[in-house]
Amino acid sequence: MWWRNAVFYEIYVRSFADSDGDGLGDLAGIRSRLGYLRDLGVDAIWLTPFYPSPDADHGYDVVDHTGVDPRFGTLADFDALLADAHTLGLRVLVDLVPNHTSEEHARFRNALSDPDHPDRRRYLFRPGRDGGPPNGWTSAFGGSAWQLDPRSGEYYLHLFAPEQPDLDWHNETVQRDFEQVLRFWLDRGVDGFRIDVAQGLFKDQSLAEMEEPDPPTWHADWVTAVNQPELHPLYRRWRRLADGYEDDRIFVGEIVLENQERVADYVRADELQLAFNLALLWDEWDAAAMRATIDRSHTAMTAVGAVPTWVLENHDVPRAATRYGGGAEGRRRARAAALLLLALPGGVFLYQGQELGLEEVELPDELRQDPLFFHSGGARKGRDGCRVPIPWTTTRPGFGFTPSEPWLPMPEEFGPRSVGAQTEDPASTLELHRSALAHRPTGAFEWLDGPSGTVVFRRSDVVCVVNVDAPALELPSGDLLVASESVADGLPPATAAWVRTR
Ligand code: NOJ
């Protein structure tokens, strides 16, 4: 049960480390930096998709679920990375993308080529209605979720970009295909999977309209068309399959539902082990909101015997320091939030560069690559700003990420934020993370009372105090383990500390 308390580190493959000088990160680059991750103190890494892909959605449009895109390396590179990670004591999760394929997947090509081709039934083609699409479902990237196939006059469903046709999970052939994909990676020795769009695989077959939040929230929260009961027996089968392997292989579901009780349904004892909990990420810098979110997630997960997980950043959302206001104040809040995150019970997911305190990068529109930007006609800026490669050194232009030009430009301030510049600087955000990971408390969780504007709880003998926006507080007496700022005069606002009290 290594995963119940694990810290996972998300590697956005194209932006972590480039070994061959093409400006794009790759598997050999990751392999060369595994020592950094071991020393940082994380338990596991999650690799975003490195499969062959035409990149309509940066790898989440997969052409071959058991291959490696030559830009990222080869299967031999993957095996070498996995072996080295295991030698260093790091577990490895790969990203499973079962909701859709690339439009360039051979099976979708077959599906388009002939309406009677058996592969057509692997996807969701439906006749239109009143001269338009079959219903009003919208894509997460904007516009209708249906694309006309002019040859047949039918439409196919894509909850994301039109280049990402959705698979029909009611077709048992699709289910069998993915069992083979799971076995392929489990046989190679991976420790588990992050499941993309995990609440979305089965769609409401009646095609009833979705009840989406109005006005829409910035995160997609489809509830009525997806989140179908058929998912639970599917995940139970996957769990049995993974349990047939040694060493506790796991599934982490990307279940993007606000309702934590519904998320908990997916992590019952015989289903997925973990589900991302993105709720904390949606909270403002507000102690009452954060405490309520933590309480609700913790209660919902423990009610089914599962553990919660905590996420403040990933490759789909603006960096935490920027969300918390940006600049020096945003970075300070993000440091305090790091101590909150790493003291909470359950699993934690860190996103590469979060440990460096990176902020969202402002990119000119002509450099943007995210389909969200294009499909929304530029109204939504998209996710490129958190996907800029991370800096290892102070050397321009690639800051040690690449010897050449990085695939997205890295701003000047990445120099002082680089791993090299922060290492051994006790005041740096990187050293704060190293120290927090070294002292991470794991004992029983209990809320403690604190003044308004604070979040205070105990993990056995360690008290975690987060002063969100209250006047300076006195720290509990005991041994100070870690603090996000100087606490010589008490705990100022936007500061957190861990104190061993007995
Ligand atoms: C969630 C992934 O994190 C995101 O990057 C992607 O665009 C969608 N799923 C579609 O695969």
XYZ file of C-alpha atoms and ligand atoms in Angstrom:
513
model
C 0.000 0.000 0.000
C 2.921 2.279 -0.822
C 0.538 4.697 -2.543
C -1.593 5.652 0.477
C 0.903 8.290 1.575
C 2.970 8.743 -1.543
C 4.170 11.965 -3.143
C 3.848 11.741 -6.919
C 5.717 14.056 -9.276
C 4.109 14.788 -12.620
C 6.562 14.945 -15.515
C 5.264 16.796 -18.546
C 7.506 14.836 -20.870
C 8.124 17.434 -23.557
C 9.144 20.057 -20.987
C 11.325 18.259 -18.447
C 14.733 17.569 -20.010
C 15.918 17.368 -23.613
C 18.758 14.883 -24.238
C 19.105 15.164 -28.029
C 19.036 18.917 -28.555
C 15.820 19.190 -30.569
C 14.261 21.561 -28.048
C 11.721 18.958 -26.922
C 12.046 16.936 -23.723
C 12.429 13.161 -24.042
C 12.697 9.899 -22.116
C 16.506 9.849 -22.054
C 16.419 13.395 -20.659
C 14.139 12.252 -17.848
C 16.402 9.295 -17.166
C 19.389 11.616 -16.790
C 17.537 13.637 -14.123
C 16.154 10.823 -11.984
C 18.789 11.492 -9.320
C 17.319 14.965 -8.848
C 13.891 13.471 -8.177
C 15.248 10.890 -5.754
C 17.096 13.643 -3.855
C 14.009 15.856 -3.885
C 12.316 13.082 -1.950
C 9.319 12.096 -4.065
C 8.105 8.488 -4.185
C 6.801 8.145 -7.724
C 6.693 9.834 -11.100
C 3.785 10.095 -13.530
C 4.771 10.500 -17.171
C 2.339 12.357 -19.422
C 1.712 10.634 -22.804
C 4.844 9.843 -24.815
C 3.007 7.658 -27.357
C 3.044 8.329 -31.103
C 0.770 11.308 -31.670
C 0.205 14.031 -34.247
C -0.032 16.388 -31.245
C -3.449 17.926 -31.779
C -3.621 17.919 -27.957
C 0.028 17.451 -27.050
C 0.059 13.703 -26.832
C -3.501 13.202 -25.549
C -4.394 12.228 -29.124
C -2.814 8.788 -29.318
C -2.088 6.832 -32.482
C -0.503 3.800 -30.821
C -1.127 3.156 -27.110
C 1.806 0.756 -26.810
C 4.440 2.683 -28.744
C 6.888 5.518 -28.073
C 6.872 8.572 -30.305
C 10.332 8.743 -31.941
C 10.607 12.369 -30.804
C 10.634 11.091 -27.213
C 12.756 7.976 -27.775
C 12.147 4.251 -28.112
C 10.675 1.441 -26.059
C 14.252 0.553 -25.105
C 14.628 4.097 -23.691
C 11.418 3.573 -21.733
C 12.658 0.258 -20.330
C 15.967 1.851 -19.337
C 14.175 4.739 -17.638
C 11.900 2.340 -15.760
C 14.817 0.177 -14.652
C 16.831 3.170 -13.402
C 13.814 4.623 -11.611
C 13.248 1.328 -9.816
C 16.913 1.105 -8.856
C 16.575 4.556 -7.261
C 13.398 3.516 -5.439
C 11.071 5.590 -7.623
C 7.791 4.103 -8.905
C 6.572 4.959 -12.380
C 3.011 5.627 -13.583
C 2.154 6.010 -17.250
C -0.789 7.936 -18.656
C -3.613 5.835 -20.075
C -5.804 7.709 -22.568
C -8.885 5.510 -23.018
C -11.619 8.059 -23.759
C -10.506 8.867 -27.289
C -7.822 8.205 -29.863
C -6.177 10.416 -32.437
C -8.115 10.906 -35.659
C -4.988 9.434 -37.256
C -5.350 6.142 -35.386
C -5.550 3.346 -37.980
C -8.922 2.250 -36.585
C -10.442 5.672 -36.939
C -9.082 5.890 -40.453
C -10.851 2.577 -41.148
C -13.996 3.913 -39.523
C -14.016 6.940 -41.804
C -13.155 4.955 -44.906
C -16.292 2.800 -44.898
C -19.517 3.069 -42.825
C -19.683 -0.742 -42.757
C -16.151 -1.231 -41.501
C -16.244 -3.045 -38.120
C -13.873 -0.418 -36.652
C -16.598 2.183 -37.092
C -18.406 0.606 -34.133
C -15.376 1.328 -31.958
C -16.301 5.025 -32.178
C -19.518 6.998 -31.650
C -21.048 7.825 -35.005
C -24.669 8.990 -34.888
C -27.106 10.492 -37.388
C -27.742 14.228 -37.137
C -30.966 15.881 -35.983
C -32.872 18.665 -37.757
C -29.992 19.290 -40.140
C -27.487 19.676 -37.302
C -25.555 17.529 -34.815
C -27.303 14.708 -32.881
C -27.652 16.816 -29.728
C -26.308 19.928 -28.017
C -23.326 18.387 -26.192
C -20.354 20.734 -26.226
C -16.650 19.957 -26.374
C -14.349 20.878 -23.483
C -12.379 22.922 -25.983
C -15.404 24.872 -27.219
C -18.116 24.392 -29.844
C -20.188 21.305 -30.580
C -18.880 17.926 -29.433
C -19.975 16.462 -32.789
C -18.086 16.583 -36.063
C -19.704 15.863 -39.403
C -18.289 12.969 -41.415
C -19.194 14.398 -44.842
C -18.830 11.065 -46.569
C -21.575 9.309 -44.612
C -23.523 12.361 -43.439
C -23.238 11.073 -39.837
C -21.495 12.833 -36.960
C -18.846 11.472 -34.613
C -18.487 12.473 -30.969
C -15.403 14.239 -29.569
C -15.622 15.544 -26.008
C -12.283 17.250 -26.669
C -10.784 18.390 -30.008
C -12.311 17.135 -33.285
C -8.966 15.370 -33.815
C -9.768 13.264 -30.695
C -12.739 11.025 -31.608
C -14.341 9.372 -28.563
C -14.326 5.586 -28.324
C -17.543 3.665 -27.742
C -16.959 1.906 -24.433
C -20.227 0.015 -24.783
C -18.429 -1.934 -27.514
C -16.711 -4.883 -25.834
C -13.968 -4.909 -28.453
C -12.832 -1.531 -27.135
C -12.795 -2.952 -23.626
C -10.679 -5.895 -24.772
C -8.287 -3.590 -26.665
C -7.543 -1.643 -23.503
C -7.062 -4.735 -21.367
C -4.254 -5.571 -23.758
C -2.826 -2.077 -23.374
C -2.896 -2.437 -19.592
C -1.172 -5.794 -19.760
C 1.440 -4.489 -22.175
C 2.653 -1.836 -19.719
C 2.142 -3.948 -16.594
C 4.232 -6.714 -18.175
C 6.987 -4.158 -18.785
C 6.923 -3.373 -15.071
C 5.088 -0.057 -14.675
C 3.714 0.605 -11.201
C 0.404 1.923 -12.429
C -1.637 4.235 -14.575
C -3.062 7.705 -14.442
C -6.411 7.378 -16.245
C -7.257 10.341 -18.461
C -10.912 11.520 -18.407
C -11.669 8.631 -16.065
C -15.307 9.585 -15.430
C -16.054 9.998 -19.118
C -15.609 6.673 -20.897
C -19.254 5.614 -21.127
C -21.754 8.122 -22.436
C -25.449 8.281 -21.738
C -26.780 6.190 -24.615
C -30.017 8.146 -24.780
C -27.950 11.212 -25.768
C -30.015 13.293 -23.329
C -28.798 16.868 -23.097
C -26.140 17.591 -20.465
C -26.958 19.646 -17.443
C -23.901 21.804 -17.377
C -23.282 24.517 -14.834
C -24.654 27.838 -16.027
C -22.671 30.020 -16.278
C -20.052 27.365 -17.072
C -17.195 27.021 -14.600
C -13.642 27.141 -15.947
C -13.298 23.434 -15.460
C -15.506 20.995 -17.359
C -17.895 19.327 -14.973
C -19.955 17.007 -17.111
C -22.159 15.043 -14.854
C -25.212 13.868 -16.668
C -23.812 12.620 -19.990
C -20.842 10.859 -18.407
C -20.163 9.460 -14.920
C -22.221 6.422 -15.967
C -22.789 3.354 -13.739
C -21.054 1.060 -16.268
C -17.702 2.534 -15.212
C -17.711 0.799 -11.851
C -17.754 -2.801 -13.123
C -15.110 -1.779 -15.686
C -12.797 -0.416 -13.008
C -13.417 -3.481 -10.862
C -12.224 -5.645 -13.766
C -9.159 -3.447 -14.258
C -8.397 -3.644 -10.577
C -8.582 -7.467 -10.625
C -6.315 -7.464 -13.649
C -3.715 -5.256 -11.932
C -4.000 -7.203 -8.680
C -2.929 -10.273 -10.641
C 0.537 -8.704 -10.822
C 3.012 -8.498 -7.959
C 3.991 -5.293 -6.171
C 0.778 -3.336 -5.741
C 0.152 -1.776 -9.167
C -2.242 1.171 -9.042
C -4.754 3.307 -10.885
C -5.207 7.041 -10.331
C -8.395 8.310 -11.934
C -8.730 11.780 -13.345
C -12.241 12.169 -11.980
C -13.145 15.799 -12.554
C -16.302 16.108 -10.491
C -16.880 18.764 -7.882
C -19.004 16.425 -5.825
C -16.516 14.569 -3.627
C -19.056 11.942 -2.611
C -19.414 10.942 -6.281
C -15.620 10.900 -6.666
C -15.476 8.558 -3.670
C -17.607 6.012 -5.569
C -14.609 5.391 -7.817
C -12.166 4.577 -5.009
C -14.164 1.983 -3.146
C -12.045 -0.960 -1.993
C -12.293 -2.986 -5.206
C -12.083 -0.104 -7.721
C -9.357 2.496 -8.370
C -6.882 3.107 -5.566
C -6.737 6.890 -5.961
C -8.587 9.719 -7.689
C -7.249 13.189 -8.303
C -8.866 15.678 -5.993
C -8.734 19.000 -7.795
C -11.024 20.744 -5.307
C -8.264 22.549 -3.394
C -6.904 23.907 -6.632
C -10.199 25.655 -7.332
C -10.171 27.455 -3.980
C -9.103 31.073 -3.663
C -6.561 32.102 -1.014
C -9.242 31.812 1.645
C -8.812 29.856 4.865
C -12.491 29.009 5.371
C -12.862 27.734 1.805
C -9.668 25.664 2.004
C -10.600 24.164 5.347
C -14.076 23.272 4.085
C -12.636 21.648 0.963
C -10.120 19.618 2.936
C -12.746 18.514 5.402
C -15.198 17.487 2.726
C -12.652 15.572 0.647
C -11.183 13.854 3.672
C -14.588 12.856 5.024
C -15.832 11.596 1.656
C -12.760 9.462 0.981
C -12.379 8.021 4.470
C -16.085 7.080 4.436
C -15.269 4.481 1.749
C -11.938 3.446 3.294
C -9.934 5.381 0.676
C -7.378 8.135 1.107
C -7.755 11.610 -0.383
C -5.232 13.117 -2.766
C -4.184 16.738 -3.054
C -3.260 18.700 -6.147
C -2.383 22.371 -6.524
C -0.874 22.264 -9.995
C -0.847 20.177 -13.145
C -0.330 20.708 -16.871
C -3.908 21.944 -17.364
C -4.131 24.859 -14.922
C -2.297 28.128 -14.268
C 0.591 27.874 -11.814
C -0.376 28.230 -8.125
C 1.821 31.290 -7.470
C -0.008 33.069 -10.285
C -3.475 31.939 -9.175
C -2.702 33.214 -5.684
C -2.058 36.707 -7.013
C 1.332 36.425 -8.723
C 4.570 38.263 -7.974
C 6.247 38.147 -4.581
C 2.932 37.769 -2.710
C 1.713 34.966 -4.977
C 5.000 33.120 -4.579
C 4.893 33.555 -0.822
C 1.364 32.144 -0.666
C 2.377 29.238 -2.895
C 5.221 28.424 -0.471
C 2.788 28.377 2.434
C 0.394 26.267 0.366
C 3.205 23.770 -0.254
C 3.476 23.133 3.485
C -0.290 22.780 3.699
C -0.332 20.296 0.827
C 2.537 18.185 2.100
C 1.090 17.907 5.599
C -2.352 16.673 4.529
C -3.263 13.002 4.905
C -3.153 10.866 1.748
C -1.368 11.191 -1.573
C 0.087 14.398 -2.990
C 0.698 15.251 -6.639
C 3.349 17.837 -7.454
C 3.748 19.192 -10.963
C 7.236 19.761 -12.355
C 8.434 23.281 -11.587
C 6.025 23.670 -8.660
C 8.989 22.932 -6.384
C 10.813 25.839 -8.052
C 7.954 28.271 -7.432
C 7.541 28.894 -11.162
C 4.834 31.291 -12.230
C 2.598 31.095 -15.272
C 4.474 32.347 -18.356
C 2.804 35.037 -20.463
C 3.199 33.975 -24.087
C 2.408 35.965 -27.205
C -0.632 34.568 -28.997
C 1.389 33.626 -32.085
C 3.396 31.135 -30.016
C 0.426 29.473 -28.349
C -0.094 25.822 -29.221
C -2.942 24.660 -27.019
C -6.080 23.566 -28.935
C -8.093 25.280 -26.215
C -6.777 28.600 -27.545
C -7.655 27.809 -31.155
C -11.023 26.149 -30.623
C -12.204 28.989 -28.410
C -11.205 31.480 -31.099
C -8.565 32.891 -28.736
C -11.121 33.667 -26.015
C -9.437 31.158 -23.688
C -5.682 31.592 -23.574
C -5.119 27.899 -22.942
C -2.596 25.929 -20.965
C 0.748 26.707 -22.610
C 1.783 29.096 -19.823
C 2.246 26.253 -17.323
C 3.834 23.952 -19.910
C 6.969 25.981 -20.600
C 10.072 23.797 -20.052
C 11.591 23.929 -16.580
C 14.981 25.565 -15.908
C 17.919 23.529 -14.602
C 20.713 26.128 -14.914
C 21.137 29.843 -15.565
C 22.453 29.384 -19.115
C 20.315 30.924 -21.866
C 18.379 30.193 -24.022
C 17.570 26.695 -22.815
C 18.462 27.062 -19.102
C 19.923 23.537 -19.054
C 16.632 22.092 -20.342
C 18.033 21.985 -23.862
C 21.308 22.962 -25.519
C 19.261 24.587 -28.300
C 16.032 26.611 -28.452
C 13.267 25.258 -26.217
C 9.934 24.459 -27.908
C 8.348 27.318 -25.953
C 10.489 30.321 -24.973
C 11.680 30.393 -21.368
C 11.552 33.824 -19.720
C 14.486 35.659 -18.142
C 13.262 35.055 -14.582
C 13.699 31.295 -15.079
C 17.459 31.799 -14.516
C 17.237 32.694 -10.820
C 14.451 30.130 -10.382
C 16.503 27.292 -11.888
C 17.416 24.164 -9.953
C 21.084 25.221 -10.026
C 20.407 28.723 -8.700
C 18.136 27.530 -5.879
C 20.126 24.531 -4.729
C 21.746 25.079 -1.305
C 20.027 28.455 -0.872
C 18.147 27.802 2.371
C 15.644 30.564 1.545
C 14.724 29.050 -1.828
C 11.440 27.378 -2.709
C 13.326 24.305 -3.920
C 15.076 23.840 -0.560
C 11.745 24.427 1.200
C 10.292 21.501 -0.764
C 13.327 19.317 -0.081
C 13.090 20.030 3.599
C 9.301 19.529 3.693
C 9.583 16.225 1.845
C 12.255 15.098 4.296
C 10.085 15.959 7.334
C 6.659 15.124 5.908
C 4.328 14.137 8.765
C 2.276 10.961 8.340
C 0.509 10.325 11.675
C -3.201 10.514 12.515
C -5.019 13.614 11.230
C -7.001 15.858 13.569
C -8.357 19.398 13.141
C -7.257 21.973 15.702
C -8.969 25.270 16.405
C -7.263 28.395 15.154
C -8.224 32.026 14.717
C -10.237 33.024 11.668
C -7.973 33.236 8.600
C -5.948 30.169 9.561
C -5.928 26.440 8.835
C -4.542 24.388 11.721
C -4.352 20.625 12.161
C -2.297 17.924 13.763
C -0.649 14.865 12.275
C 0.105 12.887 15.437
C 2.873 14.880 17.175
C 3.301 17.463 14.407
C 1.116 20.569 14.195
C 0.721 22.289 10.840
C -0.297 25.933 11.086
C -1.134 27.910 7.970
C -1.674 31.601 8.507
C -3.640 32.453 5.392
C -4.543 36.080 6.127
C -4.813 36.494 9.909
C -2.637 38.875 11.966
C 0.709 37.365 13.033
C 0.201 34.319 15.263
C 2.186 32.814 18.038
C 3.515 29.382 17.095
C 2.680 26.397 19.276
C 5.605 25.523 21.516
C 7.820 22.693 20.349
C 10.524 22.066 17.762
C 10.130 24.003 14.543
C 10.538 21.484 11.711
C 9.964 23.655 8.643
C 8.618 27.149 7.996
C 7.803 28.779 4.689
C 9.245 32.167 5.831
C 11.125 33.504 8.830
C 9.025 33.047 11.976
C 11.277 34.989 14.338
C 8.361 37.279 15.269
C 5.545 34.749 15.145
C 3.812 33.394 12.081
C 2.980 36.264 9.700
C 0.177 36.123 7.111
C 0.773 33.931 4.029
C 3.146 31.721 6.004
C 2.981 28.131 7.213
C 5.012 26.105 9.678
C 5.271 22.589 11.047
C 6.040 22.219 14.739
C 6.742 18.989 16.631
C 4.869 19.509 19.869
C 5.558 16.422 21.971
C -7.023 15.699 -19.458
C -5.608 16.023 -19.758
O -4.931 16.331 -18.566
C -5.628 17.183 -20.728
O -4.342 17.716 -20.919
C -6.241 16.712 -22.024
O -6.389 17.814 -22.897
C -7.614 16.094 -21.793
N -7.668 15.221 -20.650
C -8.060 15.300 -22.999
O -7.303 14.129 -23.139
